[in-house]
mmCIF file of C-alpha atoms and ligand atoms in Angstrom:
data_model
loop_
_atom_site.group_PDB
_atom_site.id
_atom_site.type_symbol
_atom_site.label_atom_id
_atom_site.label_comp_id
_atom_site.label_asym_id
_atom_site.label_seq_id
_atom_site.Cartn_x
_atom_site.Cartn_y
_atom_site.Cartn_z
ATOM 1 C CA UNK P 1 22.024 -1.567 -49.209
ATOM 2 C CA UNK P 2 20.261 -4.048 -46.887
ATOM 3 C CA UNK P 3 20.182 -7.487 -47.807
ATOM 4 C CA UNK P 4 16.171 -7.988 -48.985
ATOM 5 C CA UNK P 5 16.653 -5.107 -51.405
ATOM 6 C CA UNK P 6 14.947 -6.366 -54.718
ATOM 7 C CA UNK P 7 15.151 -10.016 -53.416
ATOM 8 C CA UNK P 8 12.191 -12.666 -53.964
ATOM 9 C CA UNK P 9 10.123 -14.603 -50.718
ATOM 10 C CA UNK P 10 9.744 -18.062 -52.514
ATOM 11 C CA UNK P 11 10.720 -20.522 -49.281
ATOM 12 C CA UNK P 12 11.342 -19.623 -45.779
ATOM 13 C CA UNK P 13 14.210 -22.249 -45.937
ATOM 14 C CA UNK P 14 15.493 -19.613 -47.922
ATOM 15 C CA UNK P 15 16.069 -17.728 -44.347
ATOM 16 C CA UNK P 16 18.887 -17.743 -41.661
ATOM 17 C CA UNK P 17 17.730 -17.345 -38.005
ATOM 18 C CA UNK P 18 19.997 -13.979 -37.999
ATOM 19 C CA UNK P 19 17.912 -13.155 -41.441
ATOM 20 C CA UNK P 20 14.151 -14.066 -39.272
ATOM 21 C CA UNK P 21 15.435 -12.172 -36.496
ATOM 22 C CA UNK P 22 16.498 -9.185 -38.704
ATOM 23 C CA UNK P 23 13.167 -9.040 -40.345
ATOM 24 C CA UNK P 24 11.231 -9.047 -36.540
ATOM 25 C CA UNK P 25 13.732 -6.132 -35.537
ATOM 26 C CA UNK P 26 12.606 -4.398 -38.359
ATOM 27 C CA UNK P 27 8.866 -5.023 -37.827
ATOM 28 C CA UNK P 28 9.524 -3.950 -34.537
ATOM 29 C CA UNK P 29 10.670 -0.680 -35.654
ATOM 30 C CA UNK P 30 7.911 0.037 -38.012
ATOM 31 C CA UNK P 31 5.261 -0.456 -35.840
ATOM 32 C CA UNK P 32 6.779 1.936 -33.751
ATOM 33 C CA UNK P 33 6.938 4.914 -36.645
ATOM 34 C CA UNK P 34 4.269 7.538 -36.774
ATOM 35 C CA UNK P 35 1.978 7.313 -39.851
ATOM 36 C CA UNK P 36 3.691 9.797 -41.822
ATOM 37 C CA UNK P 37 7.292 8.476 -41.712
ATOM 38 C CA UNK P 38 6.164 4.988 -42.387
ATOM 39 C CA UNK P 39 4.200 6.410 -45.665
ATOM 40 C CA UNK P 40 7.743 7.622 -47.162
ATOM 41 C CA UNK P 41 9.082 4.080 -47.120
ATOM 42 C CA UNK P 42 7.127 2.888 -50.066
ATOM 43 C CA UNK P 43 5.969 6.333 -51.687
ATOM 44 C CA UNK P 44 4.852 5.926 -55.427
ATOM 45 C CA UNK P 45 5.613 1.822 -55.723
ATOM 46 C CA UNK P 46 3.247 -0.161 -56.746
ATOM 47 C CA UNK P 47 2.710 -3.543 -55.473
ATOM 48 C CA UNK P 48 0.633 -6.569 -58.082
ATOM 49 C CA UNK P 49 -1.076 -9.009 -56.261
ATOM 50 C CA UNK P 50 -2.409 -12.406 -58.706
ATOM 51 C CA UNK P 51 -4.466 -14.514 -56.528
ATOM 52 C CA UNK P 52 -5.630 -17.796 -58.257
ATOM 53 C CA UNK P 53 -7.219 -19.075 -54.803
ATOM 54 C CA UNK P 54 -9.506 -17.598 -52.384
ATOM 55 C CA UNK P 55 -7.958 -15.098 -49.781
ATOM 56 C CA UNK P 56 -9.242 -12.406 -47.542
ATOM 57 C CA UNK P 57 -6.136 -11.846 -44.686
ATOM 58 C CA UNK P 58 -3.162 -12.138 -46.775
ATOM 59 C CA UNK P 59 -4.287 -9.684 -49.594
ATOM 60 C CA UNK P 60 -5.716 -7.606 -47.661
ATOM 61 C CA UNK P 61 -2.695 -7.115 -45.218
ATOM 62 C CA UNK P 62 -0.712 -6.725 -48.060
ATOM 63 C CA UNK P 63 -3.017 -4.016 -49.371
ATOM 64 C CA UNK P 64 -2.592 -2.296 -46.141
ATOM 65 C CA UNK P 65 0.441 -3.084 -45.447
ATOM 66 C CA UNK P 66 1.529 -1.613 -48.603
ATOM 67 C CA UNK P 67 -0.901 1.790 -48.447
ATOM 68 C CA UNK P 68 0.587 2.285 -44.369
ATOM 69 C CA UNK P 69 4.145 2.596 -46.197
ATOM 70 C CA UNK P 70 2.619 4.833 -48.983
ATOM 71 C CA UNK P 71 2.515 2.998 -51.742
ATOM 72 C CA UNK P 72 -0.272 1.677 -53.675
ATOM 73 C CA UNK P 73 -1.270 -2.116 -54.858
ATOM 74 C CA UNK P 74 -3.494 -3.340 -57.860
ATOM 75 C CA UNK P 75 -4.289 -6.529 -59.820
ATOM 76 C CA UNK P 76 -6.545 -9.845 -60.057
ATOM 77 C CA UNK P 77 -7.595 -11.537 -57.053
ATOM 78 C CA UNK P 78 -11.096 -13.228 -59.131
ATOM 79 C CA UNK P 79 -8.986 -15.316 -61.578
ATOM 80 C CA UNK P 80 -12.554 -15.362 -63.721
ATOM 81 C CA UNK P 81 -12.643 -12.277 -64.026
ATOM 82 C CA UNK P 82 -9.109 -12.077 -65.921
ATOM 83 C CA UNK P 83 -7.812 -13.430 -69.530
ATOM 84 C CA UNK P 84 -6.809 -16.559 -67.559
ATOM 85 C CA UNK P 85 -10.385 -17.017 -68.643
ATOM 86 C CA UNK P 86 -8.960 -16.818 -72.465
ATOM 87 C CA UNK P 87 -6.555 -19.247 -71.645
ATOM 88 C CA UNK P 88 -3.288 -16.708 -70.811
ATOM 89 C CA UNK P 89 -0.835 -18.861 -69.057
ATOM 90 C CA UNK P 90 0.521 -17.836 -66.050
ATOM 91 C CA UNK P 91 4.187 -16.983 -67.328
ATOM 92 C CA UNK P 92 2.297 -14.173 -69.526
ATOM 93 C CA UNK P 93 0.250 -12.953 -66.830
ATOM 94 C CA UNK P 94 3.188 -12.608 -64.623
ATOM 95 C CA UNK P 95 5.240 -10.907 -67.073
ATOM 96 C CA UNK P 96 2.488 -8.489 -67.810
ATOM 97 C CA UNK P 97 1.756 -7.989 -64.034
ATOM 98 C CA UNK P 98 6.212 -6.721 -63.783
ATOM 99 C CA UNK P 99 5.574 -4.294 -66.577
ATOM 100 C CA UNK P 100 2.798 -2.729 -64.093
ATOM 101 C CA UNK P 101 4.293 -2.887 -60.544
ATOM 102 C CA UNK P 102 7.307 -3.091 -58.504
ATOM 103 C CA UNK P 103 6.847 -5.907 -56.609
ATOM 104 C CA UNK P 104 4.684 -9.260 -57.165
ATOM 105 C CA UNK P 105 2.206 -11.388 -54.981
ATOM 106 C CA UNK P 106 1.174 -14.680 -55.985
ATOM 107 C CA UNK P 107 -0.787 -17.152 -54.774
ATOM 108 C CA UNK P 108 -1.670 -20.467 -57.124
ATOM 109 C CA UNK P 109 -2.714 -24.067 -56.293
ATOM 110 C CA UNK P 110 0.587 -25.341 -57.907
ATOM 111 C CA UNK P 111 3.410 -26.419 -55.905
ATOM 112 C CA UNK P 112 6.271 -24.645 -57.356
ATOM 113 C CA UNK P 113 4.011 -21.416 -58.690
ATOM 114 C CA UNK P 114 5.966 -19.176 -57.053
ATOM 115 C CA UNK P 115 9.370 -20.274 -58.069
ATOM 116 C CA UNK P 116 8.773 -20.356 -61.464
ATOM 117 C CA UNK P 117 6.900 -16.739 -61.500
ATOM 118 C CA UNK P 118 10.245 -15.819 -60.138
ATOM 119 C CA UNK P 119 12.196 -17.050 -63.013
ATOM 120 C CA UNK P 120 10.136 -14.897 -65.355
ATOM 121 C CA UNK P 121 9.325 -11.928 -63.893
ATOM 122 C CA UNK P 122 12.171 -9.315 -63.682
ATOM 123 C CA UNK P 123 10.054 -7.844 -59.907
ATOM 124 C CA UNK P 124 10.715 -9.431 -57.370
ATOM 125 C CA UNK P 125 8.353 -12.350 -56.245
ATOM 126 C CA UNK P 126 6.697 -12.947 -52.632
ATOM 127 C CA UNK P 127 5.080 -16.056 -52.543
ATOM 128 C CA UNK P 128 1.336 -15.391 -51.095
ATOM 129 C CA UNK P 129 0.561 -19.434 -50.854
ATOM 130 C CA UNK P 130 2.168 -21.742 -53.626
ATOM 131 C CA UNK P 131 -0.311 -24.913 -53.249
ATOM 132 C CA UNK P 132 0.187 -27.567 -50.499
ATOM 133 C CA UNK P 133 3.669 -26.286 -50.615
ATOM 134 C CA UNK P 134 4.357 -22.714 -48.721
ATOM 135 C CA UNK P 135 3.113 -20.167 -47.425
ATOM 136 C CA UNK P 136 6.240 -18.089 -45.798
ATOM 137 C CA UNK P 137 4.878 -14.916 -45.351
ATOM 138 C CA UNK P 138 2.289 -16.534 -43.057
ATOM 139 C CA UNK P 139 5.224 -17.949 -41.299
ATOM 140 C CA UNK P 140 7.313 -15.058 -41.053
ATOM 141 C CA UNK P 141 3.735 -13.700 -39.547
ATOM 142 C CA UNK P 142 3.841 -16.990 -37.165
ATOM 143 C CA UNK P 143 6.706 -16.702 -35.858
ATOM 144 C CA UNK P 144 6.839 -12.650 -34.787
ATOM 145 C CA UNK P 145 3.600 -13.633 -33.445
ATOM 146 C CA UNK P 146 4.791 -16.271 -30.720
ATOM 147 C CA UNK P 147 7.506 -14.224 -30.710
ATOM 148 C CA UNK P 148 5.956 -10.962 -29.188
ATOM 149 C CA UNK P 149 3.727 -12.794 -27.144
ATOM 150 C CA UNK P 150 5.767 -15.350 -25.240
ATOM 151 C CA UNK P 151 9.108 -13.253 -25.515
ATOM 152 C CA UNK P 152 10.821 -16.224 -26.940
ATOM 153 C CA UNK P 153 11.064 -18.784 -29.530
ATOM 154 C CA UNK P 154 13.923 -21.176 -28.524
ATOM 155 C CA UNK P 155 12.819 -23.009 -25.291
ATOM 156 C CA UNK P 156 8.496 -23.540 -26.307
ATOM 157 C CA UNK P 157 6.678 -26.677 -26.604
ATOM 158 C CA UNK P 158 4.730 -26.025 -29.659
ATOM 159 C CA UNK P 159 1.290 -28.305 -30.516
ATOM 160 C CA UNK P 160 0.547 -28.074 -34.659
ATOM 161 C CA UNK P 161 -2.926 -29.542 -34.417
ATOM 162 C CA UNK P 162 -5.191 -30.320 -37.547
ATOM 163 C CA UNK P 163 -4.518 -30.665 -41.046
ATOM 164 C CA UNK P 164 -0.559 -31.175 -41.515
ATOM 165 C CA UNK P 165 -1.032 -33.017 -44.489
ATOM 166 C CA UNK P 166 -2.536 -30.351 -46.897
ATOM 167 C CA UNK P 167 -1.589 -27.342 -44.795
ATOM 168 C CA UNK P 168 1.267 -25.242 -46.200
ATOM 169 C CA UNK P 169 1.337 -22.925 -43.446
ATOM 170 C CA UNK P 170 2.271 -25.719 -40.746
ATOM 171 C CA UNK P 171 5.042 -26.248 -43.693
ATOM 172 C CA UNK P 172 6.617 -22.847 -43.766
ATOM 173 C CA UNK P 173 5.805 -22.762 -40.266
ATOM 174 C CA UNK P 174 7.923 -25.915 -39.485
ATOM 175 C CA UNK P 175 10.809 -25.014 -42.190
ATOM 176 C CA UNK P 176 10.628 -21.605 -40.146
ATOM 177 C CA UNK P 177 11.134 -23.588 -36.302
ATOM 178 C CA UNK P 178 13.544 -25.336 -37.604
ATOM 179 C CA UNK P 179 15.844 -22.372 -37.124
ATOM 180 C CA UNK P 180 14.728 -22.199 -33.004
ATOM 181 C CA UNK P 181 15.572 -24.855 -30.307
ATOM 182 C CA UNK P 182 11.922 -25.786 -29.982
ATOM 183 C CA UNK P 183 9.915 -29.088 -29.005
ATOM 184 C CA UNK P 184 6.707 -29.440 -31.703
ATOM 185 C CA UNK P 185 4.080 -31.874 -31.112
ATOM 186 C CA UNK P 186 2.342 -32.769 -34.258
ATOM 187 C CA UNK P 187 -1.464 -33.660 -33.815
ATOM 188 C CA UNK P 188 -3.226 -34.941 -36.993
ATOM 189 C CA UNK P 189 -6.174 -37.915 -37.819
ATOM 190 C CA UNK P 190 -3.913 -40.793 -38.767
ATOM 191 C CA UNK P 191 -4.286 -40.045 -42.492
ATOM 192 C CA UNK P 192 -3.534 -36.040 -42.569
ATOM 193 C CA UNK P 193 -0.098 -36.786 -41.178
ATOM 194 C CA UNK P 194 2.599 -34.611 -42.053
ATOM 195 C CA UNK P 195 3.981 -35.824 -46.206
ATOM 196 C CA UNK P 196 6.901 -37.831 -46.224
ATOM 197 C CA UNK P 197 8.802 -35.962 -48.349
ATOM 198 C CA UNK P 198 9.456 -33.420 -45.912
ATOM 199 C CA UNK P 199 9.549 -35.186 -42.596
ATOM 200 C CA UNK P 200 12.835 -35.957 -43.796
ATOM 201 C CA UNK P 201 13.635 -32.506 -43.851
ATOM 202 C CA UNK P 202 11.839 -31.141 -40.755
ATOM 203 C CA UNK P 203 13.634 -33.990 -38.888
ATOM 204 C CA UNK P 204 17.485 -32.740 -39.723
ATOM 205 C CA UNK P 205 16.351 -29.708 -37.672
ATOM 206 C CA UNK P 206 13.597 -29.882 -35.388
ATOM 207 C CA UNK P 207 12.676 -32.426 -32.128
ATOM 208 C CA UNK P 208 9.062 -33.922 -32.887
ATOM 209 C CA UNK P 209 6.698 -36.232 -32.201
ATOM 210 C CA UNK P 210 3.436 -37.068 -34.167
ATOM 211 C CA UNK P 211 0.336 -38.309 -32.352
ATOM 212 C CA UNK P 212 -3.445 -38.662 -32.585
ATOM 213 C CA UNK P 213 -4.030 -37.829 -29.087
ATOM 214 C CA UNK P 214 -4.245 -33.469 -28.425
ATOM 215 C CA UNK P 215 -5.652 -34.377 -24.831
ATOM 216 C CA UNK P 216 -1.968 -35.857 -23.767
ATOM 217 C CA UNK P 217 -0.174 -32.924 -24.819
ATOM 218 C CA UNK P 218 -2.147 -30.190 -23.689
ATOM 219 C CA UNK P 219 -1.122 -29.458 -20.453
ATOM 220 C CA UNK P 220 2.789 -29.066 -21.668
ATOM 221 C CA UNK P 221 1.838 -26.865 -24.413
ATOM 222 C CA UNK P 222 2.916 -23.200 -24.675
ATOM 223 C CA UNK P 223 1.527 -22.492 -28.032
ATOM 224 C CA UNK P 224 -1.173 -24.658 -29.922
ATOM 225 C CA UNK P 225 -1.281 -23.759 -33.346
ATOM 226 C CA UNK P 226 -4.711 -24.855 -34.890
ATOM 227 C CA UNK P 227 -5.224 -25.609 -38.598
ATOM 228 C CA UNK P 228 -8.225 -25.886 -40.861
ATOM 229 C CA UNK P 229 -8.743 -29.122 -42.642
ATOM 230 C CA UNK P 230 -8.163 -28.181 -46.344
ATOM 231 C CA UNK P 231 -11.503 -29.131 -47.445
ATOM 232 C CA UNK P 232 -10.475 -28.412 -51.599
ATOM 233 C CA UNK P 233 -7.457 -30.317 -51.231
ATOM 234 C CA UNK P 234 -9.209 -33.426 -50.727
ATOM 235 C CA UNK P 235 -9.442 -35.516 -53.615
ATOM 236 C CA UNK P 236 -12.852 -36.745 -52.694
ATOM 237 C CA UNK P 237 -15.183 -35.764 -50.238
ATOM 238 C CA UNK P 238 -15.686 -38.578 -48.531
ATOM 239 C CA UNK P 239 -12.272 -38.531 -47.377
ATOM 240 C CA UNK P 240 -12.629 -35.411 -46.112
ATOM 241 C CA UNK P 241 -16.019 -35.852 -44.149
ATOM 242 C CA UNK P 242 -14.103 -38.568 -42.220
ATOM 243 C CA UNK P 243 -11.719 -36.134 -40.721
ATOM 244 C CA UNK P 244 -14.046 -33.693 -40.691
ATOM 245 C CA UNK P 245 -14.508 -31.993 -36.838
ATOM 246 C CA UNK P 246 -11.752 -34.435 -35.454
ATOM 247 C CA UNK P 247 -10.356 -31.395 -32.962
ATOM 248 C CA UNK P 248 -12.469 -28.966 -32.011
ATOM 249 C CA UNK P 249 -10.219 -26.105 -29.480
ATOM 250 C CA UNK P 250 -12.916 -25.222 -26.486
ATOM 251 C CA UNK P 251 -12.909 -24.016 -23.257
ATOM 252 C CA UNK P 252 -12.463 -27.414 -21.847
ATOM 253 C CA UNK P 253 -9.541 -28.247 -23.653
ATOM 254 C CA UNK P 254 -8.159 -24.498 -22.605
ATOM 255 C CA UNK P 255 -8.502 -24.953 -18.658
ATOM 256 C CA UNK P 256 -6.238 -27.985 -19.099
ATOM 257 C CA UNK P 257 -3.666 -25.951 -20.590
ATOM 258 C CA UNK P 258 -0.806 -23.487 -18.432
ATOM 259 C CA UNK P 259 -2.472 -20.339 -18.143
ATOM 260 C CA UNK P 260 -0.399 -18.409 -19.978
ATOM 261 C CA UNK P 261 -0.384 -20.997 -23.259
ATOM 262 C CA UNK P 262 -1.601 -19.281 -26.423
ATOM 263 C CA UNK P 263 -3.537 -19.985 -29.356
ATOM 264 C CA UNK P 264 -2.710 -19.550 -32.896
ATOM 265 C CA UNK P 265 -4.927 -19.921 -36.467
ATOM 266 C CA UNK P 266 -3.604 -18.871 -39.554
ATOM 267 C CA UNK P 267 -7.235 -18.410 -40.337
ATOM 268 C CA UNK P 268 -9.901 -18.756 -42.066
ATOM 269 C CA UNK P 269 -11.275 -20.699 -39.418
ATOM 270 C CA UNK P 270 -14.261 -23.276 -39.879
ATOM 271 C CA UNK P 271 -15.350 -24.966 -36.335
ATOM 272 C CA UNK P 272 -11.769 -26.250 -34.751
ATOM 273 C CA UNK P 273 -11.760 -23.550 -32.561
ATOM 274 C CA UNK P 274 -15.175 -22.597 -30.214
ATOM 275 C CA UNK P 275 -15.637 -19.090 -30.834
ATOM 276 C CA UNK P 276 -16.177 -18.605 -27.089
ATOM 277 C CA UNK P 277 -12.584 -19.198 -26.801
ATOM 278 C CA UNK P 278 -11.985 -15.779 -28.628
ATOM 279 C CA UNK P 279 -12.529 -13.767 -25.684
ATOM 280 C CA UNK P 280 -9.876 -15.187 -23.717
ATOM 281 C CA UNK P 281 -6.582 -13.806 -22.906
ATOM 282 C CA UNK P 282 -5.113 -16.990 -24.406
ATOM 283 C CA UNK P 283 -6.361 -16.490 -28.361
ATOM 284 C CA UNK P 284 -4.136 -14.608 -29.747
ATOM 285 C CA UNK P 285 -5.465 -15.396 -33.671
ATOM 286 C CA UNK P 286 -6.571 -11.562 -34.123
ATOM 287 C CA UNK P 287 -3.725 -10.491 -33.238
ATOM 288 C CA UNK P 288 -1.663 -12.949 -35.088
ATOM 289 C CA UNK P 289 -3.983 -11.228 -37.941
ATOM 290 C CA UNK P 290 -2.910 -7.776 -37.486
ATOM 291 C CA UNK P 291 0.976 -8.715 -37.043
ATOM 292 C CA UNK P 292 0.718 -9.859 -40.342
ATOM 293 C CA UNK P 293 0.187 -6.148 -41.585
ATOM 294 C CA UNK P 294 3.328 -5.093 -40.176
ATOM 295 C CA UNK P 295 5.565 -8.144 -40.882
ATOM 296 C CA UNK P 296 4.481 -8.023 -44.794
ATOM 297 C CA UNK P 297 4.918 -4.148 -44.545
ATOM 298 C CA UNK P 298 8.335 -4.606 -43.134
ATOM 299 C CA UNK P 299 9.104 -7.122 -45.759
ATOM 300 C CA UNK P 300 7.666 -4.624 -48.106
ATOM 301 C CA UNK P 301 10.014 -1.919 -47.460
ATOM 302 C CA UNK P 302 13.105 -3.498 -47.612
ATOM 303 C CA UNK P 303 12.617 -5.249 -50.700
ATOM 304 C CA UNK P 304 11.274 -1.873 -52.262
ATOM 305 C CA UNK P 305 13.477 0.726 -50.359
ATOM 306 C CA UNK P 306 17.222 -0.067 -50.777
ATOM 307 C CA UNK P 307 18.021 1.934 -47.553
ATOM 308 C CA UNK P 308 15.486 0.245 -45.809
ATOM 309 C CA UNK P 309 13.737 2.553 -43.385
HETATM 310 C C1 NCD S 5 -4.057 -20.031 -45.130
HETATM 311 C C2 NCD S 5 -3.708 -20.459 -46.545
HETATM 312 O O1 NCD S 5 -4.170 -19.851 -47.513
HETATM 313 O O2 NCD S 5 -2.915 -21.381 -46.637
HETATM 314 N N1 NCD S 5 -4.756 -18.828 -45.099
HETATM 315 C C3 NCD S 5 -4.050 -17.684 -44.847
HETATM 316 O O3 NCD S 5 -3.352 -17.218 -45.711
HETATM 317 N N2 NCD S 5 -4.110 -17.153 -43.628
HETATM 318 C C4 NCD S 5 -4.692 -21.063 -44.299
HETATM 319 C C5 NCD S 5 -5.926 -21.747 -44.791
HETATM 320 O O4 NCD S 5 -6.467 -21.454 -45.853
HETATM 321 O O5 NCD S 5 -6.390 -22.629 -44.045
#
């Protein structure tokens, strides 16, 4: 049986560097499998997807991800249009959604959402985006991405530029680094700093230093991973207009970088990074995109298939 048979994806922390490494081996391989042996991996299982925030890459890929391995998704991604609208909490909801799939996706504003679907549902969990919180998927997605396209993890100087306060993917993604011998250079306004509560955490396990300043850094950088200040998180607006275009990612910024640096988004992007950067062989965002298909469809078939594939 491999080990992510029927298991939940609530925190990376949850995730040894042999356990990351297993999962890109495994991504690796099913990329590599023609379209008809990678539809018998998930044939006839049904994944749920409950989306009480916005999304358009993550349940999408998972969509794909889980029709490429033959299986088939449904469930609620307009919260409105569900009897969360009557008032149905979410513990009902989730149990109802494990009656009518094999495997659960949830994202929710709450920090701990995904934890505590996990405790009722008897499917296993994956944990789409759990407020400011998580977002490990995303990570998993982050880190096959830099690794594929720089060969290596241990050994980078990695930039985390934008909104580390209210960003949960520069939190999974950090929680996630924290397993790599890796230098991270974290570039935020003053007040969107990275919380508290979990520098103490990042710093048992990663080298970092937090500045204002992207222009320093730049030239040392081999990956800049750009964020998206969280507009809804903010609890007012003025606090967010303040912060609001603070790093913008253009082509004058790039021709300070090495040449062969690359740039990350989780996306959605607003206006942080030019869009005539997109041509350039150093955005690597799209295909950051369509990694995330595979990594969620290998995570997909191990938790579904107990032989794995
Ligand atoms: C991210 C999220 O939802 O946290 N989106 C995504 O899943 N790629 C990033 C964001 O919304 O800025």
């Amino acid at each position: 049986m491999n080990e992510f048979y029927q298991k939940d994806i609530i925190s990376i922390k949850d995730y040894t560097k042999d356990q990351l490494e297993t999962i890109f081996a495994s991504t690796d391989k099913i990329m590599q499998l023609n379209p008809q042996d990678r539809r018998e991996i998930c044939k006839g299982k049904t994944l749920g997807y409950l989306f009480y925030e916005p999304s358009t890459r993550t349940r999408l890929s998972f969509d794909s991800a889980m029709a490429s391995i033959g299986g088939n998704s449904l469930g609620i991604s307009d919260i409105s249009s569900s009897s969360t609208q009557k008032g149905e909490s979410l513990a009902d909801t989730v149990r109802i959604m494990s009656i009518y799939s094999d495997v659960l996706v949830l994202r929710n504003p709450l920090d701990g959402s995904s934890r505590f679907a996990a405790e009722i549902s008897d499917k296993p969990v994956i944990n789409a985006g759990s407020g400011t919180e998580e977002h490990p998927t995303q990570a998993i997605q982050d880190l096959f991405t830099i690794k594929k396209e720089k060969k290596k993890i241990d050994g980078l100087k990695i930039g985390i530029v934008g909104d580390l306060k209210y960003g949960r993917t520069v939190y999974s993604l950090l929680y996630g680094l924290g397993n790599y011998d890796v230098d991270v250079r974290l570039i935020s306004p003053e007040s969107l700093r990275i919380r508290s509560d979990s520098t103490y955490e990042i710093k048992k396990r990663i080298d970092f230093t937090e500045t204002t300043d992207i222009e320093d850094h730049l030239d040392e950088l081999d990956v800049l991973y750009v964020t998206r200040i969280q507009k809804e998180r903010f609890p007012d607006e003025e606090e967010y207009l303040k912060v609001k275009g603070s790093y913008v990612v253009g082509l004058d910024m790039l021709k300070r970088m090495k040449d062969d640096a690359i740039i990350l988004h989780p996306l959605p992007r607003i206006d942080e990074i030019a869009a005539d950067v997109d041509t350039t062989k150093n955005a690597k965002y799209f295909e950051q995109a369509e990694y995330g298909k595979h990594t969620r469809a290998a995570l997909l078939g191990m938790i579904l298939n107990e032989n794995g594939f």
